[in-house]
Short mmCIF file of N, CA and C in Angstrom, two decimals:
data_model
loop_
_atom_site.label_atom_id
_atom_site.label_comp_id
_atom_site.label_asym_id
_atom_site.label_seq_id
_atom_site.Cartn_x
_atom_site.Cartn_y
_atom_site.Cartn_z
N MET A 777 -15.48 -9.41 0.51
CA MET A 777 -15.18 -7.94 1.37
C MET A 777 -15.40 -6.82 2.47
N THR A 778 -14.96 -6.65 3.23
CA THR A 778 -14.99 -5.85 4.34
C THR A 778 -14.25 -4.22 4.06
N VAL A 779 -15.19 -3.40 4.92
CA VAL A 779 -14.26 -2.05 4.61
C VAL A 779 -14.47 -2.12 6.49
N LYS A 780 -13.21 -1.78 6.64
CA LYS A 780 -13.03 -1.64 8.36
C LYS A 780 -11.67 -0.90 8.61
N LYS A 781 -11.58 -0.53 10.35
CA LYS A 781 -10.18 0.00 10.36
C LYS A 781 -9.41 -0.53 9.85
N ILE A 782 -8.24 0.20 10.10
CA ILE A 782 -7.51 -0.21 9.55
C ILE A 782 -6.46 -0.97 10.39
N SER A 783 -6.04 -1.80 11.23
CA SER A 783 -5.04 -2.74 12.17
C SER A 783 -3.85 -2.17 11.83
N GLU A 784 -3.12 -2.24 12.82
CA GLU A 784 -1.76 -1.61 13.28
C GLU A 784 -0.97 -2.91 12.55
N ASN A 785 -1.58 -3.67 12.90
CA ASN A 785 -0.91 -5.09 12.17
C ASN A 785 -0.67 -4.73 10.74
N ASP A 786 -1.84 -4.27 9.84
CA ASP A 786 -1.12 -3.80 8.74
C ASP A 786 -0.72 -2.56 7.96
N PHE A 787 -0.54 -2.08 9.17
CA PHE A 787 0.68 -0.60 8.13
C PHE A 787 1.95 -1.27 7.93
N LYS A 788 2.15 -2.38 7.76
CA LYS A 788 3.41 -2.30 6.97
C LYS A 788 2.43 -2.62 5.19
N ARG A 789 1.96 -3.27 5.66
CA ARG A 789 1.19 -3.68 4.26
C ARG A 789 0.54 -2.99 3.70
N LEU A 790 0.01 -1.87 4.03
CA LEU A 790 -0.06 -0.62 3.32
C LEU A 790 0.66 0.43 3.18
N HIS A 791 1.55 0.26 3.65
CA HIS A 791 3.02 1.27 3.38
C HIS A 791 3.78 0.86 2.07
N SER A 792 3.46 -0.64 2.09
CA SER A 792 4.18 -1.18 0.51
C SER A 792 3.37 -1.35 -0.72
N ILE A 793 2.08 -1.29 -0.02
CA ILE A 793 1.16 -0.97 -1.32
C ILE A 793 1.07 0.67 -1.70
N ILE A 794 1.14 1.41 -1.05
CA ILE A 794 1.13 2.70 -1.03
C ILE A 794 2.48 2.78 -1.47
N TYR A 795 3.39 2.80 -1.43
CA TYR A 795 4.96 3.05 -1.51
C TYR A 795 5.36 2.47 -2.28
N GLN A 796 5.26 2.16 -3.89
CA GLN A 796 5.65 0.90 -4.42
C GLN A 796 6.68 1.82 -5.20
N GLY A 797 6.91 2.65 -5.41
CA GLY A 797 8.82 3.02 -5.85
C GLY A 797 8.18 4.49 -5.79
N GLU A 798 8.79 5.50 -7.12
CA GLU A 798 8.69 6.87 -7.08
C GLU A 798 7.30 6.71 -7.67
N ASN A 799 7.55 5.98 -8.52
CA ASN A 799 5.65 6.28 -9.83
C ASN A 799 4.83 5.27 -9.50
N PRO A 800 4.34 5.09 -8.66
CA PRO A 800 3.64 3.89 -8.96
C PRO A 800 1.95 4.10 -9.60
N GLU A 801 1.91 2.84 -9.90
CA GLU A 801 0.99 2.90 -11.05
C GLU A 801 -0.67 3.31 -10.47
N TRP A 802 -0.64 3.28 -9.35
CA TRP A 802 -2.38 3.83 -8.69
C TRP A 802 -2.42 5.61 -8.95
N LYS A 803 -1.00 6.10 -8.43
CA LYS A 803 -0.66 7.43 -8.50
C LYS A 803 -1.67 7.80 -10.09
N LYS A 804 -1.47 7.46 -11.38
CA LYS A 804 -1.53 7.62 -12.39
C LYS A 804 -3.30 7.49 -12.60
N TRP A 805 -3.74 6.97 -11.55
CA TRP A 805 -5.08 7.02 -11.38
C TRP A 805 -6.13 8.28 -10.69
N ASP A 806 -5.34 7.76 -9.48
CA ASP A 806 -5.73 9.02 -8.49
C ASP A 806 -6.02 10.50 -8.88
N GLY A 807 -5.47 10.48 -9.78
CA GLY A 807 -6.13 12.17 -10.24
C GLY A 807 -4.76 13.29 -10.10
N PRO A 808 -5.17 14.19 -10.62
CA PRO A 808 -3.95 15.03 -10.66
C PRO A 808 -4.11 16.37 -9.85
N TYR A 809 -4.68 15.58 -8.59
CA TYR A 809 -4.86 16.79 -7.68
C TYR A 809 -4.19 17.03 -6.91
N TYR A 810 -2.96 16.52 -6.56
CA TYR A 810 -1.86 17.20 -5.64
C TYR A 810 -0.66 16.09 -5.95
N ASP A 811 -0.04 17.13 -6.16
CA ASP A 811 1.42 16.45 -6.43
C ASP A 811 2.10 16.42 -5.44
N ASP A 812 1.62 15.93 -4.39
CA ASP A 812 2.17 15.68 -3.56
C ASP A 812 2.70 14.19 -2.99
N TYR A 813 2.74 12.97 -3.95
CA TYR A 813 3.46 11.89 -3.69
C TYR A 813 4.70 11.75 -3.61
N LYS A 814 5.48 11.50 -2.39
CA LYS A 814 6.85 11.28 -2.58
C LYS A 814 7.31 9.90 -1.91
N PHE A 815 7.94 9.29 -2.28
CA PHE A 815 8.55 7.53 -1.44
C PHE A 815 8.55 7.73 -0.46
N THR A 816 8.40 7.50 0.59
CA THR A 816 8.41 7.12 1.88
C THR A 816 9.02 6.61 2.70
N ASP A 817 9.91 6.01 3.44
CA ASP A 817 9.91 4.68 4.37
C ASP A 817 9.32 4.27 5.10
N TYR A 818 9.32 3.30 6.00
CA TYR A 818 8.40 2.75 6.81
C TYR A 818 8.69 3.75 8.35
N GLU A 819 9.89 4.04 8.42
CA GLU A 819 9.70 4.91 9.84
C GLU A 819 8.97 6.25 9.62
N ASN A 820 9.41 7.01 8.74
CA ASN A 820 8.76 8.19 8.09
C ASN A 820 6.95 8.22 7.86
N PHE A 821 6.67 7.01 7.32
CA PHE A 821 5.39 7.15 7.15
C PHE A 821 4.67 7.21 8.20
N LEU A 822 5.26 5.93 9.86
CA LEU A 822 4.86 5.70 10.89
C LEU A 822 4.79 7.10 11.70
N LYS A 823 5.84 7.81 11.77
CA LYS A 823 5.82 9.18 12.11
C LYS A 823 5.33 10.29 11.32
N ASP A 824 4.82 10.39 9.89
CA ASP A 824 4.78 11.27 9.48
C ASP A 824 2.94 10.95 9.16
N LYS A 825 2.53 10.12 8.68
CA LYS A 825 1.43 9.80 7.56
C LYS A 825 0.13 8.61 8.39
N VAL A 826 0.91 7.78 9.12
CA VAL A 826 -0.10 6.97 9.62
C VAL A 826 -1.67 7.58 10.20
N ASP A 827 -1.25 8.36 11.27
CA ASP A 827 -2.48 9.09 11.58
C ASP A 827 -3.13 9.71 11.11
N PHE A 828 -3.51 9.69 9.11
CA PHE A 828 -4.25 9.79 8.48
C PHE A 828 -5.10 8.88 9.11
N PHE A 829 -4.68 7.94 8.67
CA PHE A 829 -4.79 6.28 8.14
C PHE A 829 -5.93 5.64 9.98
N LYS A 830 -5.24 6.42 10.97
CA LYS A 830 -6.60 6.16 11.74
C LYS A 830 -7.42 6.72 11.72
N SER A 831 -7.76 7.89 11.18
CA SER A 831 -9.01 8.27 11.51
C SER A 831 -9.80 8.17 11.42
N ASP A 832 -11.28 8.17 11.91
CA ASP A 832 -12.98 7.48 11.96
C ASP A 832 -12.92 7.90 10.20
N ASN A 833 -12.28 9.17 9.28
CA ASN A 833 -12.88 9.04 7.92
C ASN A 833 -12.04 8.08 7.21
N VAL A 834 -11.31 7.25 7.66
CA VAL A 834 -10.25 6.52 6.85
C VAL A 834 -10.60 5.06 7.13
N LYS A 835 -10.81 4.35 5.86
CA LYS A 835 -10.71 2.61 7.03
C LYS A 835 -9.79 1.68 5.30
N GLY A 836 -10.10 0.84 5.95
CA GLY A 836 -9.42 -0.09 4.67
C GLY A 836 -10.18 -1.15 4.20
N ILE A 837 -9.84 -1.32 2.94
CA ILE A 837 -10.27 -1.88 1.97
C ILE A 837 -9.92 -3.70 1.78
N TYR A 838 -10.76 -4.72 2.68
CA TYR A 838 -9.53 -6.17 2.55
C TYR A 838 -10.61 -7.23 1.98
N ILE A 839 -10.05 -7.54 1.23
CA ILE A 839 -10.73 -8.90 0.18
C ILE A 839 -9.87 -10.18 0.93
N ASP A 840 -10.65 -11.09 1.17
CA ASP A 840 -10.07 -12.23 2.21
C ASP A 840 -8.70 -11.85 2.86
N LYS A 841 -9.48 -11.11 3.67
CA LYS A 841 -8.96 -10.17 4.79
C LYS A 841 -7.48 -10.02 4.40
N ILE A 842 -7.13 -9.43 3.49
CA ILE A 842 -5.72 -8.68 3.08
C ILE A 842 -5.93 -7.24 2.79
N LEU A 843 -5.26 -6.47 3.27
CA LEU A 843 -5.56 -4.93 2.85
C LEU A 843 -5.08 -4.36 1.03
N VAL A 844 -6.49 -3.96 0.63
CA VAL A 844 -5.53 -3.56 -0.96
C VAL A 844 -6.14 -2.25 -1.03
N GLY A 845 -6.59 -1.31 -0.40
CA GLY A 845 -7.05 -0.39 -0.29
C GLY A 845 -7.68 0.76 0.44
N THR A 846 -7.92 1.70 0.03
CA THR A 846 -8.48 2.18 1.81
C THR A 846 -9.78 3.72 1.11
N VAL A 847 -10.90 3.51 1.59
CA VAL A 847 -12.39 4.65 1.51
C VAL A 847 -11.25 5.81 2.06
N SER A 848 -11.97 7.30 1.89
CA SER A 848 -11.87 8.37 2.76
C SER A 848 -12.46 9.14 2.81
N ARG A 849 -12.86 9.86 3.45
CA ARG A 849 -14.03 11.46 2.98
C ARG A 849 -13.92 12.50 4.27
N TYR A 850 -14.03 13.15 3.42
CA TYR A 850 -13.54 15.05 3.80
C TYR A 850 -14.91 16.06 3.92
N TRP A 851 -14.78 16.61 4.88
CA TRP A 851 -16.05 17.90 5.17
C TRP A 851 -15.00 19.00 3.39
N GLU A 852 -15.84 19.21 2.72
CA GLU A 852 -16.11 20.32 2.10
C GLU A 852 -16.54 21.40 2.91
N ASP A 853 -17.26 21.34 3.64
CA ASP A 853 -18.07 22.20 4.18
C ASP A 853 -18.72 22.01 5.41
N ARG A 854 -18.14 21.94 6.67
CA ARG A 854 -18.95 21.34 7.76
C ARG A 854 -20.20 21.84 8.00
N LYS A 855 -20.35 23.29 8.20
CA LYS A 855 -20.85 23.73 8.19
C LYS A 855 -22.47 23.63 7.33
N THR A 856 -22.56 23.53 6.02
CA THR A 856 -23.26 23.43 4.83
C THR A 856 -23.77 21.73 4.95
N ARG A 857 -22.98 21.34 5.98
CA ARG A 857 -23.37 19.49 5.45
C ARG A 857 -22.79 18.93 3.72
N TRP A 858 -21.52 19.62 3.49
CA TRP A 858 -21.41 18.88 2.44
C TRP A 858 -20.40 18.42 2.47
N ILE A 859 -20.53 16.66 2.29
CA ILE A 859 -18.90 16.25 2.47
C ILE A 859 -18.82 15.16 1.07
N GLU A 860 -17.78 14.75 1.43
CA GLU A 860 -16.36 13.96 -0.22
C GLU A 860 -16.25 13.23 0.52
N VAL A 861 -16.68 12.21 -0.47
CA VAL A 861 -15.79 10.25 -0.05
C VAL A 861 -15.03 10.00 -1.47
N GLY A 862 -14.28 9.53 -1.20
CA GLY A 862 -12.79 8.87 -2.61
C GLY A 862 -13.17 7.44 -1.78
N ILE A 863 -11.94 7.25 -2.86
CA ILE A 863 -11.75 5.25 -2.79
C ILE A 863 -10.34 5.13 -3.77
N VAL A 864 -9.24 4.34 -3.25
CA VAL A 864 -7.85 4.49 -4.16
C VAL A 864 -7.62 2.89 -3.49
N ILE A 865 -7.66 2.23 -4.50
CA ILE A 865 -7.67 0.23 -4.43
C ILE A 865 -5.38 0.76 -4.88
N TYR A 866 -4.79 0.29 -4.16
CA TYR A 866 -3.91 0.16 -4.43
C TYR A 866 -2.84 -0.79 -5.25
N ASP A 867 -3.63 -2.21 -4.75
CA ASP A 867 -3.01 -2.91 -5.57
C ASP A 867 -3.81 -3.65 -6.48
N SER A 868 -2.98 -2.75 -8.03
CA SER A 868 -3.41 -3.46 -9.27
C SER A 868 -4.50 -4.83 -9.20
N ASN A 869 -3.68 -5.43 -8.54
CA ASN A 869 -3.83 -6.98 -8.71
C ASN A 869 -5.91 -7.27 -8.55
N TYR A 870 -6.00 -6.25 -8.29
CA TYR A 870 -7.78 -6.08 -7.83
C TYR A 870 -8.63 -5.02 -7.97
N TRP A 871 -7.71 -4.56 -9.46
CA TRP A 871 -8.40 -3.68 -10.20
C TRP A 871 -9.56 -4.24 -10.67
N TYR A 872 -10.50 -3.87 -11.80
CA TYR A 872 -11.48 -4.52 -12.33
C TYR A 872 -12.29 -5.41 -12.02
N GLY A 873 -12.39 -5.89 -10.46
CA GLY A 873 -12.97 -6.70 -10.29
C GLY A 873 -14.46 -6.17 -10.05
N GLY A 874 -14.55 -5.74 -9.96
CA GLY A 874 -15.98 -4.40 -9.10
C GLY A 874 -15.34 -4.18 -7.52
N TYR A 875 -14.39 -4.82 -7.06
CA TYR A 875 -14.17 -4.23 -6.07
C TYR A 875 -14.26 -3.25 -5.13
N GLY A 876 -14.02 -1.75 -6.53
CA GLY A 876 -14.11 -0.35 -5.89
C GLY A 876 -15.52 0.05 -5.98
N SER A 877 -16.85 -0.62 -7.20
CA SER A 877 -17.80 -0.17 -6.69
C SER A 877 -18.51 -0.79 -5.73
N GLU A 878 -17.96 -1.87 -4.70
CA GLU A 878 -18.82 -2.24 -3.76
C GLU A 878 -18.13 -1.60 -2.33
N ALA A 879 -16.68 -1.71 -2.20
CA ALA A 879 -16.15 -0.75 -0.89
C ALA A 879 -16.77 1.06 -1.45
N LEU A 880 -17.55 1.19 -2.44
CA LEU A 880 -17.83 3.03 -2.65
C LEU A 880 -19.06 2.36 -2.04
N LYS A 881 -20.14 1.30 -2.67
CA LYS A 881 -21.26 1.14 -1.45
C LYS A 881 -21.04 1.04 -0.81
N ILE A 882 -20.56 0.81 0.33
CA ILE A 882 -20.44 -0.10 2.20
C ILE A 882 -20.06 1.48 2.45
N TRP A 883 -19.23 2.07 1.95
CA TRP A 883 -19.07 3.23 2.56
C TRP A 883 -19.77 4.69 2.47
N THR A 884 -20.57 4.49 1.10
CA THR A 884 -21.85 5.12 1.08
C THR A 884 -22.80 5.84 1.86
N THR A 885 -22.95 4.16 2.88
CA THR A 885 -24.11 3.43 3.20
C THR A 885 -23.46 4.29 4.65
N LYS A 886 -22.25 3.31 4.77
CA LYS A 886 -21.65 3.95 6.58
C LYS A 886 -21.73 5.30 6.85
N THR A 887 -21.20 6.04 5.45
CA THR A 887 -21.25 7.51 5.74
C THR A 887 -22.83 8.38 6.29
N PHE A 888 -23.74 7.95 5.14
CA PHE A 888 -24.79 8.13 5.33
C PHE A 888 -25.27 7.71 6.71
N ASP A 889 -25.07 6.67 7.26
CA ASP A 889 -25.71 5.84 8.91
C ASP A 889 -24.39 6.89 10.04
N ASP A 890 -23.52 7.49 9.16
CA ASP A 890 -22.88 7.82 10.71
C ASP A 890 -23.30 9.40 10.89
N PHE A 891 -24.31 9.59 9.43
CA PHE A 891 -24.12 11.73 10.24
C PHE A 891 -25.57 11.28 9.25
N PRO A 892 -26.45 11.26 10.05
CA PRO A 892 -28.31 11.15 9.80
C PRO A 892 -28.84 12.89 9.35
N GLU A 893 -28.18 13.58 9.54
CA GLU A 893 -28.12 15.15 8.95
C GLU A 893 -27.96 15.42 7.85
N LEU A 894 -27.10 14.35 7.16
CA LEU A 894 -26.40 14.52 5.81
C LEU A 894 -28.01 13.82 4.62
N GLU A 895 -27.54 15.52 3.49
CA GLU A 895 -28.34 14.94 2.77
C GLU A 895 -28.19 14.68 1.06
N HIS A 896 -26.41 14.35 1.01
CA HIS A 896 -26.20 14.55 -0.35
C HIS A 896 -24.72 14.07 0.43
N ILE A 897 -24.18 13.03 -0.85
CA ILE A 897 -22.51 12.81 -0.38
C ILE A 897 -21.44 13.21 -1.95
N GLY A 898 -20.98 13.42 -1.81
CA GLY A 898 -20.52 13.55 -3.36
C GLY A 898 -18.85 12.97 -3.29
N LEU A 899 -18.62 13.22 -4.88
CA LEU A 899 -17.90 12.36 -5.07
C LEU A 899 -16.72 13.17 -6.69
N THR A 900 -15.24 13.43 -6.19
CA THR A 900 -14.55 14.42 -7.10
C THR A 900 -14.04 13.31 -7.74
N THR A 901 -13.93 13.25 -9.46
CA THR A 901 -12.55 12.94 -9.48
C THR A 901 -12.76 13.46 -10.83
N TRP A 902 -11.72 12.54 -11.68
CA TRP A 902 -11.12 13.27 -13.07
C TRP A 902 -11.73 12.44 -14.36
N SER A 903 -11.97 13.33 -15.83
CA SER A 903 -12.87 12.54 -16.61
C SER A 903 -11.36 10.83 -17.66
N GLY A 904 -9.80 11.07 -17.16
CA GLY A 904 -9.22 10.11 -16.94
C GLY A 904 -9.42 9.05 -15.87
N ASN A 905 -10.19 9.06 -15.48
CA ASN A 905 -10.44 8.04 -14.36
C ASN A 905 -11.74 7.39 -14.71
N ILE A 906 -11.54 6.71 -15.94
CA ILE A 906 -12.76 6.46 -16.48
C ILE A 906 -13.40 5.09 -15.35
N SER A 907 -12.86 3.95 -15.35
CA SER A 907 -13.13 3.23 -14.22
C SER A 907 -13.86 3.88 -12.32
N MET A 908 -13.70 4.79 -12.42
CA MET A 908 -14.41 5.52 -11.10
C MET A 908 -15.40 5.91 -11.45
N MET A 909 -15.56 6.76 -12.54
CA MET A 909 -16.37 7.07 -13.17
C MET A 909 -17.78 6.37 -13.52
N LYS A 910 -17.66 5.11 -13.79
CA LYS A 910 -18.15 4.21 -13.90
C LYS A 910 -18.25 3.41 -12.76
N SER A 911 -17.90 3.00 -12.13
CA SER A 911 -18.08 3.01 -10.72
C SER A 911 -19.06 3.43 -10.10
N ALA A 912 -19.36 4.90 -9.74
CA ALA A 912 -19.82 5.62 -9.14
C ALA A 912 -21.44 5.57 -9.96
N GLU A 913 -21.53 5.46 -10.93
CA GLU A 913 -22.34 5.45 -12.06
C GLU A 913 -23.37 4.50 -11.41
N LYS A 914 -22.85 3.19 -11.99
CA LYS A 914 -22.87 1.56 -11.78
C LYS A 914 -24.42 1.71 -10.14
N ILE A 915 -23.37 2.17 -9.55
CA ILE A 915 -24.00 2.11 -7.69
C ILE A 915 -25.32 3.31 -7.94
N GLY A 916 -25.14 4.21 -8.85
CA GLY A 916 -26.01 5.24 -7.81
C GLY A 916 -25.57 6.52 -8.19
N TYR A 917 -24.62 7.03 -8.23
CA TYR A 917 -24.04 7.71 -8.50
C TYR A 917 -24.81 8.84 -9.56
N LYS A 918 -24.91 10.29 -9.47
CA LYS A 918 -25.33 10.50 -10.50
C LYS A 918 -24.28 12.00 -10.53
N LEU A 919 -23.75 12.58 -12.39
CA LEU A 919 -23.01 13.48 -12.35
C LEU A 919 -23.75 14.39 -12.42
N GLU A 920 -22.88 15.79 -11.45
CA GLU A 920 -24.08 16.61 -11.16
C GLU A 920 -23.14 17.96 -12.17
N GLY A 921 -21.92 17.49 -12.57
CA GLY A 921 -20.92 18.85 -12.96
C GLY A 921 -19.67 18.13 -13.24
N ARG A 922 -19.72 19.04 -14.51
CA ARG A 922 -18.64 19.02 -15.21
C ARG A 922 -17.58 19.70 -15.90
N ILE A 923 -16.45 20.47 -14.55
CA ILE A 923 -16.06 21.58 -15.38
C ILE A 923 -14.25 21.04 -16.45
N ARG A 924 -14.26 22.11 -17.50
CA ARG A 924 -13.89 21.71 -18.14
C ARG A 924 -12.71 21.70 -18.68
N LYS A 925 -12.28 20.92 -18.72
CA LYS A 925 -10.18 21.13 -18.75
C LYS A 925 -9.69 21.63 -18.01
N VAL A 926 -9.87 21.31 -16.13
CA VAL A 926 -8.87 21.85 -15.34
C VAL A 926 -7.56 21.63 -14.74
N ARG A 927 -7.98 20.52 -15.16
CA ARG A 927 -7.05 19.11 -14.90
C ARG A 927 -5.88 19.01 -15.23
N TYR A 928 -4.79 19.74 -15.67
CA TYR A 928 -3.87 18.90 -16.14
C TYR A 928 -3.03 17.43 -15.91
N HIS A 929 -3.08 16.90 -16.62
CA HIS A 929 -1.82 15.56 -15.77
C HIS A 929 -1.38 14.82 -17.36
N MET A 930 -0.45 14.50 -17.14
CA MET A 930 0.53 14.11 -17.99
C MET A 930 0.72 14.43 -19.57
N ASN A 931 0.38 15.94 -19.41
CA ASN A 931 0.62 16.64 -20.95
C ASN A 931 -0.56 16.86 -21.42
N GLU A 932 -1.63 16.88 -20.66
CA GLU A 932 -3.45 16.26 -20.90
C GLU A 932 -4.32 17.14 -20.35
N TYR A 933 -4.67 18.04 -20.92
CA TYR A 933 -6.14 18.85 -19.95
C TYR A 933 -6.94 17.57 -20.12
N PHE A 934 -7.31 17.28 -18.88
CA PHE A 934 -9.14 16.86 -18.25
C PHE A 934 -9.88 17.79 -17.81
N ASP A 935 -11.20 17.08 -17.56
CA ASP A 935 -12.30 17.83 -16.79
C ASP A 935 -12.52 17.34 -15.88
N SER A 936 -13.14 18.06 -14.33
CA SER A 936 -13.31 17.73 -13.42
C SER A 936 -14.20 17.36 -13.48
N MET A 937 -14.58 15.96 -12.36
CA MET A 937 -16.12 15.40 -12.82
C MET A 937 -16.58 15.53 -11.33
N LYS A 938 -17.74 15.99 -11.04
CA LYS A 938 -18.46 15.91 -9.86
C LYS A 938 -19.48 14.61 -9.75
N TYR A 939 -19.77 13.70 -8.90
CA TYR A 939 -20.93 13.02 -8.62
C TYR A 939 -21.70 13.18 -7.03
N GLY A 940 -22.39 12.98 -7.57
CA GLY A 940 -23.68 13.12 -6.26
C GLY A 940 -24.90 11.98 -6.28
N VAL A 941 -25.03 11.91 -5.03
CA VAL A 941 -26.28 10.80 -4.58
C VAL A 941 -27.23 11.93 -3.01
N LEU A 942 -28.19 11.91 -3.51
CA LEU A 942 -28.84 12.34 -2.35
C LEU A 942 -29.72 10.86 -1.44
N ARG A 943 -30.10 11.01 -0.07
CA ARG A 943 -29.73 10.03 0.72
C ARG A 943 -31.18 9.26 0.28
N GLU A 944 -32.60 9.88 -0.37
CA GLU A 944 -33.35 9.69 -0.56
C GLU A 944 -33.52 8.80 -1.51
N GLU A 945 -32.22 8.92 -2.82
CA GLU A 945 -31.79 8.17 -3.86
C GLU A 945 -31.49 6.80 -3.41
N TRP A 946 -30.27 7.00 -2.19
CA TRP A 946 -29.50 6.16 -1.84
C TRP A 946 -30.25 5.01 -1.01
N GLU A 947 -31.27 5.30 -0.59
CA GLU A 947 -32.37 5.02 0.66
C GLU A 947 -33.60 3.49 -0.92
N SER A 948 -33.81 4.27 -1.69
CA SER A 948 -34.51 3.67 -2.93
C SER A 948 -33.94 2.67 -3.87
N LEU A 949 -32.36 2.78 -3.71
CA LEU A 949 -31.50 1.78 -4.33
C LEU A 949 -31.17 1.07 -3.06
N LYS A 950 -31.69 0.50 -2.06
CA LYS A 950 -31.08 -0.41 -1.25
C LYS A 950 -32.43 -1.09 -1.51
#
């Protein structure tokens, strides 16, 4: 597995694994955060969405040289050095194989390396995404907060789950 910049040659593949119709399976687990998923054809994807995937804060997850998902990071608050990371494996053929945990491990190390001033990396998910919670815990993230019943998804309330890892904890796991 590698985590690397998404090549322009892979944009067609990226589009096809993200936009698998009106209700792709991966979006059910991505969480109830944004109701912004809308099928987009390839031309509009290139025009409106591809810049996000070209950012230094997004990389592709490649398994056997095949793009299967992405990792990302964003500043919750740059001034206070609060960054969050995320991961999506769009291709369900690669779910439950430990790839998400491995990609998150690589991305966490890269994020600490890219930002030596950081002492903490956060990850937010929801209580319906058991696989994400297990992946985070498996590689050393700790549950730091649980905000109960604030994510309404699929006609049910879920909790927002806040995970994090400190640099010193991460260094000790290497």
